[in-house]
CSV table of C-alpha atoms in Angstrom, one decimal:
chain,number,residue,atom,x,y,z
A,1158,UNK,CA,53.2,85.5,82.3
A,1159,UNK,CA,56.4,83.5,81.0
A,1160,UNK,CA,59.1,83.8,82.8
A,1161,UNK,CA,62.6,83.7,80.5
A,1162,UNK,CA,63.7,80.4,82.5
A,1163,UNK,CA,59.8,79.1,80.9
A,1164,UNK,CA,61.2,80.9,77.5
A,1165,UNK,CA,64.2,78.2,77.9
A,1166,UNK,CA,62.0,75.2,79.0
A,1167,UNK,CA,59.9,76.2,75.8
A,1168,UNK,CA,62.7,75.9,73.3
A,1169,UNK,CA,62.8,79.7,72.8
A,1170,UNK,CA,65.7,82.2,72.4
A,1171,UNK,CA,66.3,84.3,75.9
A,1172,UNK,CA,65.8,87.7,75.4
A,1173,UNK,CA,66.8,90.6,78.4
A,1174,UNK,CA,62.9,91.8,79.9
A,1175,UNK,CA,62.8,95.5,80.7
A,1176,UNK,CA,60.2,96.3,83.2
A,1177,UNK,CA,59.3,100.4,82.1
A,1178,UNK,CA,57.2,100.9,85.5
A,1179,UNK,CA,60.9,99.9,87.2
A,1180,UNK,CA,62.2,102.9,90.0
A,1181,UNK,CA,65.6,101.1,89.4
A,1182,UNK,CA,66.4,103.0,86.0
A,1183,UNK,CA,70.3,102.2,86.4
A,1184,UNK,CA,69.1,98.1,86.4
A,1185,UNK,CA,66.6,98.9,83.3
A,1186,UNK,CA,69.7,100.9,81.2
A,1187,UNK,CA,72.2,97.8,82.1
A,1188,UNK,CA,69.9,95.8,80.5
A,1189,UNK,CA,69.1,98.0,77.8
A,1190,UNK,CA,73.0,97.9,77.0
A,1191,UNK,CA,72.7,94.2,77.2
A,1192,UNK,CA,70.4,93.8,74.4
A,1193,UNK,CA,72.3,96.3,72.4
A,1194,UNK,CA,75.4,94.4,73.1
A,1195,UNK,CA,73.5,91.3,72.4
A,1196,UNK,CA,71.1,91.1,69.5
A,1197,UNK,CA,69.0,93.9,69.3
A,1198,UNK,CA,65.9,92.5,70.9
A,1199,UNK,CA,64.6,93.0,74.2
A,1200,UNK,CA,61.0,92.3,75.6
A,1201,UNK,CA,59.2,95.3,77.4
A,1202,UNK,CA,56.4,95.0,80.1
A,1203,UNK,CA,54.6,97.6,82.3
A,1204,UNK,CA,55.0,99.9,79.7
A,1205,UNK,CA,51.3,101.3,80.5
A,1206,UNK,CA,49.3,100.3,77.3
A,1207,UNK,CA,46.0,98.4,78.9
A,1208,UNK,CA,44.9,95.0,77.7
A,1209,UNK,CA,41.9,96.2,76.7
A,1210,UNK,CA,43.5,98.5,74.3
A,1211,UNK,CA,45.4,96.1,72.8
A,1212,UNK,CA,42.3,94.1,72.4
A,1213,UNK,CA,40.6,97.2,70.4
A,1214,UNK,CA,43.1,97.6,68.4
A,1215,UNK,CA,43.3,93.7,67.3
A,1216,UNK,CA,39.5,93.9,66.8
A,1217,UNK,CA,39.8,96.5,64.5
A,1218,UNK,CA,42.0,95.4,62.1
A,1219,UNK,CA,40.4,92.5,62.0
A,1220,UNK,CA,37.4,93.7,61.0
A,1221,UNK,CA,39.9,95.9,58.6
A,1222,UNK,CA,41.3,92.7,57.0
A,1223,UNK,CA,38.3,91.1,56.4
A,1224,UNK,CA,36.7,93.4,54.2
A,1225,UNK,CA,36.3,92.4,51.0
A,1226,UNK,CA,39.5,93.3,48.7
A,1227,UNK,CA,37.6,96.0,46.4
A,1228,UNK,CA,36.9,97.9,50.0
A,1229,UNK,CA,40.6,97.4,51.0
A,1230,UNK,CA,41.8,98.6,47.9
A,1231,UNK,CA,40.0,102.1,48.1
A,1232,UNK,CA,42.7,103.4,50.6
A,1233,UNK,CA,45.6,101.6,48.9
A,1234,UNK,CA,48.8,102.8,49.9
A,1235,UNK,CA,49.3,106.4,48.7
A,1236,UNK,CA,52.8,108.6,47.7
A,1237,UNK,CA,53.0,109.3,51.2
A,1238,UNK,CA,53.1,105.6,52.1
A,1239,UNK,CA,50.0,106.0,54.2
A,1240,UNK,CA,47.2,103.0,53.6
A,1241,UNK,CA,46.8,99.4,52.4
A,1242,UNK,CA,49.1,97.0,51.0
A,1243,UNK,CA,48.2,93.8,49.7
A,1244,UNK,CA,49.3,90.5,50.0
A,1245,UNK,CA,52.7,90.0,48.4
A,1246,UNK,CA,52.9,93.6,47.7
A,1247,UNK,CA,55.8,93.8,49.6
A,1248,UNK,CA,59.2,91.5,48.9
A,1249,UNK,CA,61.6,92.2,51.9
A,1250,UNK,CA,64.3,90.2,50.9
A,1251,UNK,CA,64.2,89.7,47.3
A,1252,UNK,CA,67.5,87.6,46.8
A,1253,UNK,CA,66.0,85.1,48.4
A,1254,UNK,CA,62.2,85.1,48.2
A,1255,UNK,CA,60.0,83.6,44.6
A,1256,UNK,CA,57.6,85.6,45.6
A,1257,UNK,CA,56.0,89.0,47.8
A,1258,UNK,CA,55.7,88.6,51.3
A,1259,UNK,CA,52.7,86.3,53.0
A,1260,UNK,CA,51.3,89.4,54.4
A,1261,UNK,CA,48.8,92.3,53.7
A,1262,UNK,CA,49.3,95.7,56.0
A,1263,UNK,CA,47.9,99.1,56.6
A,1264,UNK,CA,50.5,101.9,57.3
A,1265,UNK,CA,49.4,105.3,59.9
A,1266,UNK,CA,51.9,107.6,60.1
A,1267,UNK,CA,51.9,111.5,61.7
A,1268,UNK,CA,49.3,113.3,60.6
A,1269,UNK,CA,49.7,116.9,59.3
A,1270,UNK,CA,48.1,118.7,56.5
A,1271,UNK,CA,49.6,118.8,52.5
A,1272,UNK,CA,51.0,122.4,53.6
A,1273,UNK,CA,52.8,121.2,56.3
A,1274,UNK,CA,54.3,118.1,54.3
A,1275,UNK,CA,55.4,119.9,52.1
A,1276,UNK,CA,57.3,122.3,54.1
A,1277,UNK,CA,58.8,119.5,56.6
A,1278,UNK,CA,59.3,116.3,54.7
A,1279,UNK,CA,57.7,114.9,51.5
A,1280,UNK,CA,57.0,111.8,53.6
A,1281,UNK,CA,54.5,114.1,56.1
A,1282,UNK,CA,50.9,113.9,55.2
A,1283,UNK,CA,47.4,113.3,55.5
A,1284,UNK,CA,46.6,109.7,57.0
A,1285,UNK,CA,44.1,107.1,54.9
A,1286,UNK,CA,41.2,105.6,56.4
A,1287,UNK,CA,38.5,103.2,55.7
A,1288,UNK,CA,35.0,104.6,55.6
A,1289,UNK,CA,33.5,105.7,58.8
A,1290,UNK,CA,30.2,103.8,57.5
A,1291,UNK,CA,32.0,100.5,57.5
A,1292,UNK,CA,34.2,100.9,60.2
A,1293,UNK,CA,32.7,104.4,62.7
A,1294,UNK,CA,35.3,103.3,65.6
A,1295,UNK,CA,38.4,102.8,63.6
A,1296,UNK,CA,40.4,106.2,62.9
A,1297,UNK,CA,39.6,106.7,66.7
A,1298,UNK,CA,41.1,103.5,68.1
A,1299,UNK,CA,44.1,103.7,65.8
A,1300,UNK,CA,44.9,107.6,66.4
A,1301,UNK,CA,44.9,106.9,70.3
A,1302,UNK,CA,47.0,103.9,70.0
A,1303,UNK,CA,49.5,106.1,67.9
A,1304,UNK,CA,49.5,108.6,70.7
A,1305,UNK,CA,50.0,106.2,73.4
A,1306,UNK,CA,52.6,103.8,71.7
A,1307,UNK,CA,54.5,107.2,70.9
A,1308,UNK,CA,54.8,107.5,74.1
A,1309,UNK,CA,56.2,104.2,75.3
A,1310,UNK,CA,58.9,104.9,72.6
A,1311,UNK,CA,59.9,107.7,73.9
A,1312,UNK,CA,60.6,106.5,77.0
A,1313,UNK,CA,62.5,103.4,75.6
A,1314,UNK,CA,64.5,106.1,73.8
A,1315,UNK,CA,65.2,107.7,77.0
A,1316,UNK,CA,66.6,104.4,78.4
A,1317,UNK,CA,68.7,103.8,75.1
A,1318,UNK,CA,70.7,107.3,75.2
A,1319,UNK,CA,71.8,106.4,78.8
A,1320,UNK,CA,72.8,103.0,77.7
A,1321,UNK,CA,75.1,104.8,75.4
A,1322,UNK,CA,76.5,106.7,77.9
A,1323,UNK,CA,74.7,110.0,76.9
A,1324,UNK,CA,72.2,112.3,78.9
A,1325,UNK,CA,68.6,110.3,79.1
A,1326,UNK,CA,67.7,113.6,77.2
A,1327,UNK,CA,70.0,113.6,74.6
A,1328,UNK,CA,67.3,112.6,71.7
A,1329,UNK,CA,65.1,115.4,72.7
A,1330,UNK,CA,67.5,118.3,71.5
A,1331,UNK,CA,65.6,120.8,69.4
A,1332,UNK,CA,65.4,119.0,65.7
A,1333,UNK,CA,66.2,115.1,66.7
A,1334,UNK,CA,62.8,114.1,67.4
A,1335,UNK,CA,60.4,117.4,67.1
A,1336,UNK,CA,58.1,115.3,64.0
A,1337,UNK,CA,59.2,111.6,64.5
A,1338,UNK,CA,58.5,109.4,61.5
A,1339,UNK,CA,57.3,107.2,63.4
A,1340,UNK,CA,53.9,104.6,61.6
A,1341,UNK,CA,51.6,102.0,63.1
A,1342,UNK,CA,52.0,99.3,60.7
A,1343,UNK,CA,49.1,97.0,61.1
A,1344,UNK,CA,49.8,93.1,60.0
A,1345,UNK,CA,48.0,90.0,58.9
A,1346,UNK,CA,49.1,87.3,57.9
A,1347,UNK,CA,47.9,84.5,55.0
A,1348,UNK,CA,48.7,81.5,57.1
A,1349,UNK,CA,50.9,79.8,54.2
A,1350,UNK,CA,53.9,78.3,55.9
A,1351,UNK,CA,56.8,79.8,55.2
A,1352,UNK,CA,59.1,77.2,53.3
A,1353,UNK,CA,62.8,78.9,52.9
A,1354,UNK,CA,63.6,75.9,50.3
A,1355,UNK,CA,61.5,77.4,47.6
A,1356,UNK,CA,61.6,81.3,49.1
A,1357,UNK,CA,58.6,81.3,50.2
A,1358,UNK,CA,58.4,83.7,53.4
A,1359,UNK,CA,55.4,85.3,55.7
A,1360,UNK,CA,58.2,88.1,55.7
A,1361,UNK,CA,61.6,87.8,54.3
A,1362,UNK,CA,64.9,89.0,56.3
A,1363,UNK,CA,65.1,92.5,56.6
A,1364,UNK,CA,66.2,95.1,59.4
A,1365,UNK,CA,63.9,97.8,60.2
A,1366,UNK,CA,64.5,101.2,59.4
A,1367,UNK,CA,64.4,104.3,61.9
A,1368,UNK,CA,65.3,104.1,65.6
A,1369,UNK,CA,63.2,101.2,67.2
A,1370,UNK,CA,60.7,99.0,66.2
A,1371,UNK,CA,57.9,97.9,69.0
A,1372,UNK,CA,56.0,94.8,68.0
A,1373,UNK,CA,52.9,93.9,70.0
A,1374,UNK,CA,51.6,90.0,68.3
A,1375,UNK,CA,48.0,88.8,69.1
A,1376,UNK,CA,50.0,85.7,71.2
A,1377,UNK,CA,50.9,84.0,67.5
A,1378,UNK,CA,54.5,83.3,67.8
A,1379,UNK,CA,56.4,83.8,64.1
A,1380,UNK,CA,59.3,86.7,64.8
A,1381,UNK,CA,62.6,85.2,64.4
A,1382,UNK,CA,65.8,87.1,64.8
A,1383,UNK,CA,69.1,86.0,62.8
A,1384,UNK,CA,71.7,87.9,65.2
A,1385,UNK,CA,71.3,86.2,68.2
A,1386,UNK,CA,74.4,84.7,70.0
A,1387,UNK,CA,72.0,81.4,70.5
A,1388,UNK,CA,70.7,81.2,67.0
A,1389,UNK,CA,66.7,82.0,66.3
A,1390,UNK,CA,64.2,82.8,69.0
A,1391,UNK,CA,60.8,83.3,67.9
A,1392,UNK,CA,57.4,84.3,70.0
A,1393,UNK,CA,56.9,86.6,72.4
A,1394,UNK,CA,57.3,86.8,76.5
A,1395,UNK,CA,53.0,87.3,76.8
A,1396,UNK,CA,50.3,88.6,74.6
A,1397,UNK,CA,50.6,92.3,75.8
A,1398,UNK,CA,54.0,92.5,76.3
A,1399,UNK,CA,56.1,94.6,73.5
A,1400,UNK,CA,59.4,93.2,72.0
A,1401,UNK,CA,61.5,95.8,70.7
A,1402,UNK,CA,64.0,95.5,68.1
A,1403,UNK,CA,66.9,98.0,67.7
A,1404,UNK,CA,66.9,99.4,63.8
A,1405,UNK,CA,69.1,100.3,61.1
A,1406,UNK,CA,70.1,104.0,62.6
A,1407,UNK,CA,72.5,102.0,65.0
A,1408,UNK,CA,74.1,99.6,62.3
């Protein structure tokens, strides 16, 4: 594993490393406050997500992204923003950019039946997924790894309410955080190389919306953050390591 001092001797951007298996919580909330106070990234290790189910979950949507298009298209993203988008379906920042982002994605969200949506928020719904003939292990591997990264944000959460000086509870009051919004949002992308001159971007600037953002990369550095006191970093501290990024709800 990289150490920061190796994230130096690399040319990257140092970025505060919370360790969530830590007994010192008062050390992991000071650094917590440090990243808020900072640039809104920190990296997260020992969170408890195994490497094998990382691994699953890369296999998967890789065998996701290389279906052919027509497939792909058959669960294109629905009302309830639940399925595929194609490549440069998206423009993040479109002041900027000539054209859609360099990317294609698949977006899982909490699942709960049309009833339920429409009684708790129109953006509640039924989840889309490819067909079990094509892909049998997929919904499984993708539910569990909602379940279990759900977790790990919880406890990040935890850690950010005492960073701002409020009870390590204080998100879990009765109707903060009963149905979380919260999506897996599954990313490829083309391999064009983004070129700024011309607006051509994998993803243009953005912030993300909601609480926190955790971003897990298959060891392809590309993430660049804008805010920094040093200026860019990009990349991240190992392969199954998370970097988290504070979102718009703090701005």
């Amino acid at each position: 594993m990289a150490t920061p001092e190796q994230e130096q001797e690399q040319g990257g951007q140092i970025l505060v490393c919370v360790d969530l298996s830590s007994q010192d919580v008062d050390a992991s909330v000071a650094l917590v406050r440090k990243a808020c106070l900072d640039c809104g990234f920190f990296y997260l290790i020992n969170h408890g997500i195994e490497e094998e189910e990382f691994g699953e979950i890369y296999e998967e949507s890789r065998k996701f992204f290389d279906l052919p298009i027509e497939e792909k298209m058959k669960v294109f993203r629905n009302e309830k923003a639940r399925g595929y988008t194609p490549f440069e379906d998206e423009t993040l920042d479109p002041f900027k950019q000539t054209k859609g982002d360099c990317k294609e994605g698949y977006y899982i969200g909490p699942e709960a039946s049309e009833s339920e949506s429409c009684l708790a928020n129109p953006f509640h719904g039924r989840n889309q997924w490819p067909s079990p003939d094509l892909l049998p292990a997929w919904r499984e591997t993708m539910e569990k790894y909602y379940q279990h990264a759900l977790s790990v944000g919880r406890r990040v959460i935890r850690l950010i309410a005492q960073a701002l000086n409020l009870d390590a509870t204080f998100f879990e009051k009765p109707g903060l955080m009963d149905a979380p919004m919260a999506y897996i949002r599954l990313l490829h992308y083309s391999g064009e190389v983004s070129n700024p001159e011309v607006g051509i971007f994998g993803a243009g600037a953005h912030s993300d919306y909601g609480m926190i953002t955790l971003l897990s990369t298959d060891g392809v550095p590309g993430l660049q953050g804008i805010h920094c006191e040093f200026g860019r970093h990009a990349g991240a501290l190992e392969q199954w390591s998370f970097q988290i990024h504070f979102a718009s709800c703090y701005s």
